């Protein structure tokens, strides 16, 4: 942190205060609290090319503010943390995987992770990298970890919402020199801090709950490990997977309400999950915040909030489609984490190993009574 920054990263500061203040520059009279986006492909650069800003693919002042803000949320009070922003969550994921792995290396991926990971697996295999997979639940990745260069964890998993013991997996990985990356998209830094749990990388899509309005694509990587992050930064430079300044500014602006949104959305998700427990047509209900969820005991040890996503199945594809059609204040859309509740039948994409009637439900910031009433009414109507 430089002398020009406001120190908002103290570990004792509350989540709401930190989210509101994170990454802001030192106040300057007559200047905005959060400077506007800097649109620049190049910068004035007489003489030797020293200093922070030279060319727009390498650095941008708007990225800098956002990256500092995310770093303060992911690792409060840690000065040795580096954050890199990317054009999307997949750009961030790809940067870690492809910058750290070489032909002949082995990597462990979750078998039940984000649906684009099978495409990543194909590309890694084409580059001569051995890809092993195992489910998130029961820490099953430990069984295929031996000799791997990198372990990729997704917890809670998307869309099944299984949770693994990050500390346990990190300990086993580091004992044999394996790097660990944790996809923190679903939890956000307010729900889980992978670096505090020992991970080498925390990686996430900022498209989802972090920014929360469904209006931008963004990703990031955070690490305190300077060597690997140098490779990640180099990869971003080579492929040009950089965020636009407007997207970065919008993301930073949105962080100020993260704690407010997270608290309402997680409370709404729990309310929806509890309402669904009493429905005979609902099977496979998962939400880590439910005391009887299979992942709850692990989740409470490493998560501070349990996220906004609830998953469950209805008996048939037709019943699921009727349910989605009957919803009034829930949009049928992919992605999750927005202030407006969304739901979708995941089987329509074909990339997830889920039943045809599987629903991924993302709770928004509506009044909980209205949201629960809409879900229960839609369930009743879909039965006709």
Short mmCIF file of N, CA and C in Angstrom, two decimals, residues 211-360:
data_model
loop_
_atom_site.label_atom_id
_atom_site.label_comp_id
_atom_site.label_asym_id
_atom_site.label_seq_id
_atom_site.Cartn_x
_atom_site.Cartn_y
_atom_site.Cartn_z
N UNK A 211 -20.23 -8.36 -7.85
CA UNK A 211 -20.72 -7.08 -8.38
C UNK A 211 -22.24 -7.02 -8.38
N UNK A 212 -22.91 -8.14 -8.54
CA UNK A 212 -24.28 -8.30 -8.14
C UNK A 212 -25.40 -7.69 -8.96
N UNK A 213 -25.12 -7.13 -10.12
CA UNK A 213 -26.19 -6.49 -10.87
C UNK A 213 -26.40 -7.08 -12.27
N UNK A 214 -25.66 -8.12 -12.60
CA UNK A 214 -25.86 -8.80 -13.88
C UNK A 214 -25.60 -7.92 -15.08
N UNK A 215 -24.69 -6.93 -14.93
CA UNK A 215 -24.48 -5.99 -16.04
C UNK A 215 -23.04 -5.91 -16.52
N UNK A 216 -22.18 -6.82 -16.04
CA UNK A 216 -20.80 -6.79 -16.51
C UNK A 216 -20.16 -8.17 -16.34
N UNK A 217 -19.09 -8.39 -17.11
CA UNK A 217 -18.26 -9.59 -16.98
C UNK A 217 -16.93 -9.18 -16.39
N UNK A 218 -16.44 -9.98 -15.44
CA UNK A 218 -15.20 -9.65 -14.76
C UNK A 218 -14.67 -10.89 -14.06
N UNK A 219 -13.36 -10.96 -13.90
CA UNK A 219 -12.73 -12.02 -13.12
C UNK A 219 -11.54 -11.48 -12.38
N UNK A 220 -11.03 -12.25 -11.41
CA UNK A 220 -9.83 -11.80 -10.71
C UNK A 220 -9.09 -12.99 -10.12
N UNK A 221 -7.80 -12.75 -9.85
CA UNK A 221 -6.93 -13.69 -9.18
C UNK A 221 -6.24 -12.94 -8.05
N UNK A 222 -6.21 -13.54 -6.86
CA UNK A 222 -5.53 -12.95 -5.72
C UNK A 222 -4.55 -13.97 -5.15
N UNK A 223 -3.35 -13.51 -4.80
CA UNK A 223 -2.35 -14.41 -4.22
C UNK A 223 -1.34 -13.59 -3.44
N UNK A 224 -0.73 -14.24 -2.44
CA UNK A 224 0.40 -13.63 -1.76
C UNK A 224 1.71 -14.25 -2.24
N UNK A 225 1.64 -15.14 -3.21
CA UNK A 225 2.80 -15.86 -3.72
C UNK A 225 3.33 -15.15 -4.96
N UNK A 226 4.36 -14.36 -4.80
CA UNK A 226 4.84 -13.46 -5.85
C UNK A 226 5.30 -14.21 -7.10
N UNK A 227 5.99 -15.34 -6.94
CA UNK A 227 6.51 -16.06 -8.10
C UNK A 227 5.42 -16.51 -9.05
N UNK A 228 4.46 -17.31 -8.58
CA UNK A 228 3.37 -17.72 -9.47
C UNK A 228 2.56 -16.54 -10.02
N UNK A 229 2.39 -15.48 -9.25
CA UNK A 229 1.62 -14.34 -9.74
C UNK A 229 2.34 -13.60 -10.86
N UNK A 230 3.66 -13.65 -10.86
CA UNK A 230 4.40 -13.07 -11.98
C UNK A 230 4.04 -13.79 -13.28
N UNK A 231 3.88 -15.11 -13.19
CA UNK A 231 3.48 -15.88 -14.37
C UNK A 231 2.04 -15.57 -14.78
N UNK A 232 1.17 -15.38 -13.80
CA UNK A 232 -0.22 -15.05 -14.10
C UNK A 232 -0.30 -13.68 -14.78
N UNK A 233 0.45 -12.72 -14.27
CA UNK A 233 0.48 -11.39 -14.87
C UNK A 233 1.01 -11.47 -16.31
N UNK A 234 2.06 -12.25 -16.52
CA UNK A 234 2.62 -12.40 -17.86
C UNK A 234 1.59 -13.01 -18.81
N UNK A 235 0.83 -14.00 -18.31
CA UNK A 235 -0.20 -14.61 -19.15
C UNK A 235 -1.26 -13.58 -19.54
N UNK A 236 -1.68 -12.74 -18.59
CA UNK A 236 -2.66 -11.71 -18.92
C UNK A 236 -2.12 -10.78 -20.00
N UNK A 237 -0.86 -10.44 -19.92
CA UNK A 237 -0.25 -9.57 -20.92
C UNK A 237 -0.21 -10.22 -22.30
N UNK A 238 0.12 -11.52 -22.32
CA UNK A 238 0.25 -12.23 -23.60
C UNK A 238 -1.10 -12.37 -24.29
N UNK A 239 -2.12 -12.78 -23.55
CA UNK A 239 -3.42 -13.04 -24.18
C UNK A 239 -4.32 -11.81 -24.20
N UNK A 240 -3.96 -10.78 -23.46
CA UNK A 240 -4.74 -9.55 -23.47
C UNK A 240 -6.11 -9.67 -22.84
N UNK A 241 -6.25 -10.55 -21.85
CA UNK A 241 -7.56 -10.80 -21.23
C UNK A 241 -7.84 -9.77 -20.15
N UNK A 242 -7.91 -8.51 -20.55
CA UNK A 242 -8.00 -7.41 -19.60
C UNK A 242 -9.43 -6.86 -19.51
N UNK A 243 -9.81 -6.35 -18.35
CA UNK A 243 -11.14 -5.74 -18.24
C UNK A 243 -11.16 -4.36 -18.85
N UNK A 244 -12.30 -3.95 -19.36
CA UNK A 244 -12.45 -2.59 -19.82
C UNK A 244 -12.52 -1.65 -18.63
N UNK A 245 -12.09 -0.39 -18.78
CA UNK A 245 -12.12 0.53 -17.65
C UNK A 245 -13.53 0.80 -17.14
N UNK A 246 -14.53 0.81 -18.01
CA UNK A 246 -15.89 1.04 -17.55
C UNK A 246 -16.38 -0.12 -16.70
N UNK A 247 -16.08 -1.35 -17.14
CA UNK A 247 -16.46 -2.52 -16.35
C UNK A 247 -15.76 -2.50 -14.98
N UNK A 248 -14.47 -2.15 -14.98
CA UNK A 248 -13.73 -2.11 -13.72
C UNK A 248 -14.32 -1.05 -12.78
N UNK A 249 -14.68 0.09 -13.33
CA UNK A 249 -15.26 1.15 -12.49
C UNK A 249 -16.63 0.74 -11.95
N UNK A 250 -17.46 0.16 -12.80
CA UNK A 250 -18.76 -0.32 -12.35
C UNK A 250 -18.62 -1.37 -11.25
N UNK A 251 -17.65 -2.26 -11.42
CA UNK A 251 -17.42 -3.30 -10.41
C UNK A 251 -17.03 -2.68 -9.08
N UNK A 252 -16.12 -1.72 -9.12
CA UNK A 252 -15.68 -1.07 -7.88
C UNK A 252 -16.84 -0.34 -7.22
N UNK A 253 -17.62 0.37 -8.00
CA UNK A 253 -18.79 1.06 -7.46
C UNK A 253 -19.73 0.06 -6.77
N UNK A 254 -19.91 -1.10 -7.39
CA UNK A 254 -20.85 -2.09 -6.86
C UNK A 254 -20.36 -2.74 -5.58
N UNK A 255 -19.05 -2.78 -5.36
CA UNK A 255 -18.53 -3.39 -4.14
C UNK A 255 -19.05 -2.72 -2.88
N UNK A 256 -19.38 -1.44 -2.98
CA UNK A 256 -19.82 -0.70 -1.79
C UNK A 256 -21.06 -1.31 -1.16
N UNK A 257 -21.89 -1.96 -1.95
CA UNK A 257 -23.12 -2.56 -1.42
C UNK A 257 -23.00 -4.07 -1.23
N UNK A 258 -21.80 -4.62 -1.34
CA UNK A 258 -21.65 -6.07 -1.28
C UNK A 258 -22.17 -6.65 0.03
N UNK A 259 -21.81 -6.05 1.16
CA UNK A 259 -22.25 -6.61 2.43
C UNK A 259 -23.77 -6.53 2.58
N UNK A 260 -24.36 -5.42 2.13
CA UNK A 260 -25.81 -5.29 2.20
C UNK A 260 -26.49 -6.35 1.34
N UNK A 261 -25.97 -6.52 0.11
CA UNK A 261 -26.56 -7.50 -0.79
C UNK A 261 -26.34 -8.92 -0.27
N UNK A 262 -25.14 -9.19 0.18
CA UNK A 262 -24.82 -10.55 0.63
C UNK A 262 -25.69 -10.97 1.81
N UNK A 263 -25.88 -10.06 2.75
CA UNK A 263 -26.70 -10.40 3.90
C UNK A 263 -28.14 -10.68 3.51
N UNK A 264 -28.72 -9.82 2.64
CA UNK A 264 -30.10 -10.04 2.23
C UNK A 264 -30.21 -11.30 1.38
N UNK A 265 -29.30 -11.49 0.45
CA UNK A 265 -29.41 -12.63 -0.47
C UNK A 265 -29.19 -13.96 0.23
N UNK A 266 -28.25 -14.01 1.17
CA UNK A 266 -28.05 -15.27 1.90
C UNK A 266 -29.24 -15.56 2.81
N UNK A 267 -29.81 -14.53 3.41
CA UNK A 267 -31.00 -14.74 4.23
C UNK A 267 -32.16 -15.21 3.37
N UNK A 268 -32.30 -14.64 2.17
CA UNK A 268 -33.36 -15.07 1.26
C UNK A 268 -33.15 -16.50 0.80
N UNK A 269 -31.90 -16.86 0.52
CA UNK A 269 -31.61 -18.22 0.09
C UNK A 269 -31.99 -19.22 1.17
N UNK A 270 -31.66 -18.90 2.41
CA UNK A 270 -32.02 -19.79 3.51
C UNK A 270 -33.54 -19.89 3.66
N UNK A 271 -34.23 -18.76 3.50
CA UNK A 271 -35.70 -18.77 3.61
C UNK A 271 -36.32 -19.64 2.52
N UNK A 272 -35.80 -19.53 1.31
CA UNK A 272 -36.31 -20.36 0.20
C UNK A 272 -36.01 -21.83 0.47
N UNK A 273 -34.78 -22.13 0.91
CA UNK A 273 -34.42 -23.51 1.20
C UNK A 273 -35.30 -24.10 2.29
N UNK A 274 -35.56 -23.34 3.33
CA UNK A 274 -36.41 -23.84 4.41
C UNK A 274 -37.84 -24.07 3.94
N UNK A 275 -38.32 -23.20 3.04
CA UNK A 275 -39.67 -23.39 2.51
C UNK A 275 -39.76 -24.62 1.63
N UNK A 276 -38.69 -24.91 0.89
CA UNK A 276 -38.68 -26.07 0.00
C UNK A 276 -38.60 -27.39 0.76
N UNK A 277 -38.10 -27.36 1.99
CA UNK A 277 -37.95 -28.60 2.76
C UNK A 277 -39.28 -29.29 3.00
N UNK A 278 -40.35 -28.51 3.04
CA UNK A 278 -41.64 -29.10 3.32
C UNK A 278 -42.42 -29.55 2.10
N UNK A 279 -41.80 -29.53 0.93
CA UNK A 279 -42.51 -29.88 -0.30
C UNK A 279 -42.13 -31.29 -0.73
N UNK A 280 -43.13 -32.15 -0.86
CA UNK A 280 -42.88 -33.55 -1.19
C UNK A 280 -42.33 -33.73 -2.59
N UNK A 281 -42.63 -32.82 -3.50
CA UNK A 281 -42.15 -32.96 -4.88
C UNK A 281 -40.69 -32.54 -5.05
N UNK A 282 -40.11 -31.91 -4.03
CA UNK A 282 -38.74 -31.44 -4.08
C UNK A 282 -37.80 -32.52 -3.54
N UNK A 283 -36.80 -32.87 -4.32
CA UNK A 283 -35.78 -33.83 -3.89
C UNK A 283 -34.39 -33.21 -4.09
N UNK A 284 -33.41 -33.80 -3.44
CA UNK A 284 -32.03 -33.36 -3.63
C UNK A 284 -31.77 -31.93 -3.22
N UNK A 285 -32.53 -31.42 -2.27
CA UNK A 285 -32.36 -30.03 -1.84
C UNK A 285 -30.99 -29.82 -1.21
N UNK A 286 -30.28 -28.79 -1.69
CA UNK A 286 -28.96 -28.48 -1.15
C UNK A 286 -28.83 -26.98 -0.88
N UNK A 287 -28.38 -26.67 0.31
CA UNK A 287 -27.95 -25.32 0.67
C UNK A 287 -27.07 -25.46 1.90
N UNK A 288 -25.80 -25.04 1.82
CA UNK A 288 -24.87 -25.27 2.93
C UNK A 288 -25.32 -24.65 4.24
N UNK A 289 -26.20 -23.65 4.18
CA UNK A 289 -26.67 -23.01 5.40
C UNK A 289 -27.73 -23.79 6.16
N UNK A 290 -28.30 -24.82 5.55
CA UNK A 290 -29.28 -25.66 6.24
C UNK A 290 -28.56 -26.56 7.24
N UNK A 291 -28.99 -26.60 8.49
CA UNK A 291 -28.29 -27.42 9.49
C UNK A 291 -28.19 -28.89 9.12
N UNK A 292 -29.16 -29.41 8.35
CA UNK A 292 -29.11 -30.82 7.98
C UNK A 292 -28.52 -31.06 6.60
N UNK A 293 -27.95 -30.02 5.98
CA UNK A 293 -27.29 -30.22 4.68
C UNK A 293 -26.02 -31.06 4.89
N UNK A 294 -25.72 -31.98 3.96
CA UNK A 294 -24.52 -32.82 4.12
C UNK A 294 -23.22 -32.04 4.27
N UNK A 295 -23.18 -30.81 3.76
CA UNK A 295 -21.95 -30.02 3.81
C UNK A 295 -21.92 -29.02 4.96
N UNK A 296 -22.97 -28.96 5.76
CA UNK A 296 -23.09 -27.88 6.74
C UNK A 296 -21.95 -27.88 7.76
N UNK A 297 -21.58 -29.05 8.26
CA UNK A 297 -20.56 -29.10 9.32
C UNK A 297 -19.22 -28.58 8.84
N UNK A 298 -18.88 -28.88 7.59
CA UNK A 298 -17.64 -28.35 7.04
C UNK A 298 -17.80 -26.87 6.73
N UNK A 299 -18.94 -26.49 6.17
CA UNK A 299 -19.15 -25.11 5.76
C UNK A 299 -19.03 -24.15 6.94
N UNK A 300 -19.58 -24.50 8.09
CA UNK A 300 -19.54 -23.58 9.22
C UNK A 300 -18.12 -23.39 9.74
N UNK A 301 -17.21 -24.30 9.43
CA UNK A 301 -15.83 -24.16 9.88
C UNK A 301 -15.01 -23.23 8.99
N UNK A 302 -15.46 -23.00 7.76
CA UNK A 302 -14.64 -22.20 6.86
C UNK A 302 -15.39 -21.09 6.12
N UNK A 303 -16.71 -21.03 6.31
CA UNK A 303 -17.50 -20.00 5.64
C UNK A 303 -18.17 -19.10 6.67
N UNK A 304 -18.28 -17.82 6.35
CA UNK A 304 -18.97 -16.86 7.21
C UNK A 304 -20.36 -16.53 6.67
N UNK A 305 -20.58 -16.74 5.40
CA UNK A 305 -21.90 -16.64 4.77
C UNK A 305 -21.97 -17.79 3.77
N UNK A 306 -23.18 -18.29 3.52
CA UNK A 306 -23.31 -19.52 2.76
C UNK A 306 -23.75 -19.31 1.31
N UNK A 307 -23.80 -18.07 0.87
CA UNK A 307 -24.09 -17.82 -0.53
C UNK A 307 -25.58 -17.69 -0.83
N UNK A 308 -25.86 -17.37 -2.08
CA UNK A 308 -27.23 -17.07 -2.49
C UNK A 308 -27.87 -18.17 -3.32
N UNK A 309 -27.17 -19.27 -3.56
CA UNK A 309 -27.66 -20.30 -4.47
C UNK A 309 -28.23 -21.49 -3.70
N UNK A 310 -29.40 -21.92 -4.13
CA UNK A 310 -30.07 -23.12 -3.63
C UNK A 310 -30.28 -24.06 -4.82
N UNK A 311 -30.04 -25.34 -4.64
CA UNK A 311 -30.29 -26.29 -5.73
C UNK A 311 -31.26 -27.37 -5.27
N UNK A 312 -32.08 -27.82 -6.20
CA UNK A 312 -33.05 -28.88 -5.90
C UNK A 312 -33.56 -29.46 -7.20
N UNK A 313 -34.26 -30.55 -7.12
CA UNK A 313 -34.83 -31.19 -8.30
C UNK A 313 -36.33 -31.35 -8.17
N UNK A 314 -37.01 -31.20 -9.29
CA UNK A 314 -38.43 -31.53 -9.41
C UNK A 314 -38.55 -32.83 -10.20
N UNK A 315 -39.69 -33.52 -10.12
CA UNK A 315 -39.77 -34.89 -10.63
C UNK A 315 -39.42 -35.06 -12.09
N UNK A 316 -39.78 -34.09 -12.93
CA UNK A 316 -39.57 -34.26 -14.38
C UNK A 316 -39.11 -32.95 -14.99
N UNK A 317 -38.61 -33.05 -16.19
CA UNK A 317 -38.25 -31.85 -16.96
C UNK A 317 -39.48 -30.98 -17.18
N UNK A 318 -40.61 -31.58 -17.51
CA UNK A 318 -41.82 -30.80 -17.77
C UNK A 318 -42.27 -30.06 -16.52
N UNK A 319 -42.18 -30.73 -15.37
CA UNK A 319 -42.59 -30.08 -14.11
C UNK A 319 -41.66 -28.90 -13.82
N UNK A 320 -40.38 -29.06 -14.05
CA UNK A 320 -39.42 -27.98 -13.83
C UNK A 320 -39.70 -26.80 -14.75
N UNK A 321 -40.00 -27.09 -16.01
CA UNK A 321 -40.30 -26.01 -16.96
C UNK A 321 -41.57 -25.27 -16.57
N UNK A 322 -42.58 -26.00 -16.11
CA UNK A 322 -43.81 -25.35 -15.67
C UNK A 322 -43.57 -24.48 -14.44
N UNK A 323 -42.74 -24.97 -13.54
CA UNK A 323 -42.39 -24.19 -12.35
C UNK A 323 -41.72 -22.87 -12.74
N UNK A 324 -40.76 -22.94 -13.63
CA UNK A 324 -40.05 -21.74 -14.05
C UNK A 324 -40.98 -20.76 -14.76
N UNK A 325 -41.86 -21.28 -15.58
CA UNK A 325 -42.83 -20.43 -16.29
C UNK A 325 -43.78 -19.72 -15.33
N UNK A 326 -44.08 -20.36 -14.21
CA UNK A 326 -45.07 -19.83 -13.27
C UNK A 326 -44.50 -18.78 -12.33
N UNK A 327 -43.20 -18.65 -12.26
CA UNK A 327 -42.60 -17.66 -11.37
C UNK A 327 -42.89 -16.24 -11.87
N UNK A 328 -43.19 -15.34 -10.96
CA UNK A 328 -43.52 -13.96 -11.32
C UNK A 328 -42.39 -12.99 -11.06
N UNK A 329 -41.70 -13.12 -9.93
CA UNK A 329 -40.65 -12.16 -9.59
C UNK A 329 -39.26 -12.80 -9.65
N UNK A 330 -39.18 -13.95 -10.25
CA UNK A 330 -37.90 -14.64 -10.45
C UNK A 330 -37.70 -14.79 -11.94
N UNK A 331 -36.56 -14.27 -12.43
CA UNK A 331 -36.27 -14.34 -13.86
C UNK A 331 -35.68 -15.70 -14.22
N UNK A 332 -36.10 -16.25 -15.35
CA UNK A 332 -35.45 -17.45 -15.86
C UNK A 332 -34.23 -17.02 -16.65
N UNK A 333 -33.07 -17.24 -16.06
CA UNK A 333 -31.82 -16.77 -16.65
C UNK A 333 -30.68 -17.59 -16.09
N UNK A 334 -29.59 -17.64 -16.85
CA UNK A 334 -28.40 -18.32 -16.34
C UNK A 334 -27.59 -17.34 -15.49
N UNK A 335 -26.47 -17.80 -14.97
CA UNK A 335 -25.65 -17.05 -14.02
C UNK A 335 -26.36 -17.00 -12.68
N UNK A 336 -25.76 -16.30 -11.71
CA UNK A 336 -26.34 -16.21 -10.37
C UNK A 336 -25.71 -15.03 -9.65
N UNK A 337 -26.27 -14.70 -8.50
CA UNK A 337 -25.66 -13.68 -7.65
C UNK A 337 -26.21 -12.29 -7.80
N UNK A 338 -27.18 -12.07 -8.68
CA UNK A 338 -27.70 -10.74 -8.90
C UNK A 338 -28.75 -10.33 -7.88
N UNK A 339 -29.05 -9.03 -7.83
CA UNK A 339 -30.05 -8.52 -6.90
C UNK A 339 -31.45 -8.96 -7.28
N UNK A 340 -31.66 -9.35 -8.53
CA UNK A 340 -32.93 -9.93 -8.95
C UNK A 340 -32.79 -11.44 -8.97
N UNK A 341 -33.71 -12.11 -8.29
CA UNK A 341 -33.64 -13.57 -8.22
C UNK A 341 -33.75 -14.19 -9.60
N UNK A 342 -33.01 -15.26 -9.81
CA UNK A 342 -33.05 -16.01 -11.07
C UNK A 342 -33.13 -17.49 -10.78
N UNK A 343 -33.59 -18.23 -11.76
CA UNK A 343 -33.62 -19.69 -11.64
C UNK A 343 -33.55 -20.27 -13.04
N UNK A 344 -33.03 -21.47 -13.14
CA UNK A 344 -33.01 -22.14 -14.43
C UNK A 344 -32.91 -23.65 -14.24
N UNK A 345 -33.34 -24.35 -15.26
CA UNK A 345 -33.18 -25.80 -15.32
C UNK A 345 -31.82 -26.06 -15.93
N UNK A 346 -30.87 -26.51 -15.12
CA UNK A 346 -29.48 -26.60 -15.58
C UNK A 346 -29.29 -27.63 -16.68
N UNK A 347 -30.15 -28.65 -16.73
CA UNK A 347 -30.00 -29.67 -17.74
C UNK A 347 -30.14 -29.16 -19.17
N UNK A 348 -30.71 -27.97 -19.34
CA UNK A 348 -30.89 -27.46 -20.70
C UNK A 348 -29.57 -27.16 -21.39
N UNK A 349 -28.48 -27.00 -20.61
CA UNK A 349 -27.18 -26.70 -21.20
C UNK A 349 -26.42 -27.96 -21.59
N UNK A 350 -26.72 -29.05 -20.93
CA UNK A 350 -26.06 -30.31 -21.27
C UNK A 350 -24.68 -30.51 -20.69
N UNK A 351 -24.17 -29.57 -19.90
CA UNK A 351 -22.80 -29.69 -19.40
C UNK A 351 -22.68 -30.16 -17.97
N UNK A 352 -23.81 -30.25 -17.26
CA UNK A 352 -23.78 -30.66 -15.86
C UNK A 352 -24.41 -32.04 -15.70
N UNK A 353 -23.82 -32.86 -14.85
CA UNK A 353 -24.37 -34.19 -14.59
C UNK A 353 -25.46 -34.08 -13.53
N UNK A 354 -26.62 -33.57 -13.96
CA UNK A 354 -27.74 -33.35 -13.04
C UNK A 354 -29.00 -33.94 -13.63
N UNK A 355 -30.02 -34.23 -12.81
CA UNK A 355 -31.29 -34.72 -13.34
C UNK A 355 -31.96 -33.69 -14.25
N UNK A 356 -32.86 -34.16 -15.09
CA UNK A 356 -33.56 -33.27 -16.02
C UNK A 356 -34.37 -32.20 -15.30
N UNK A 357 -34.84 -32.51 -14.10
CA UNK A 357 -35.64 -31.55 -13.35
C UNK A 357 -34.85 -30.71 -12.36
N UNK A 358 -33.52 -30.71 -12.47
CA UNK A 358 -32.65 -29.99 -11.54
C UNK A 358 -32.77 -28.48 -11.74
N UNK A 359 -32.99 -27.76 -10.64
CA UNK A 359 -33.13 -26.31 -10.66
C UNK A 359 -31.98 -25.68 -9.87
N UNK A 360 -31.32 -24.70 -10.49
CA UNK A 360 -30.39 -23.85 -9.74
C UNK A 360 -31.09 -22.52 -9.49
#
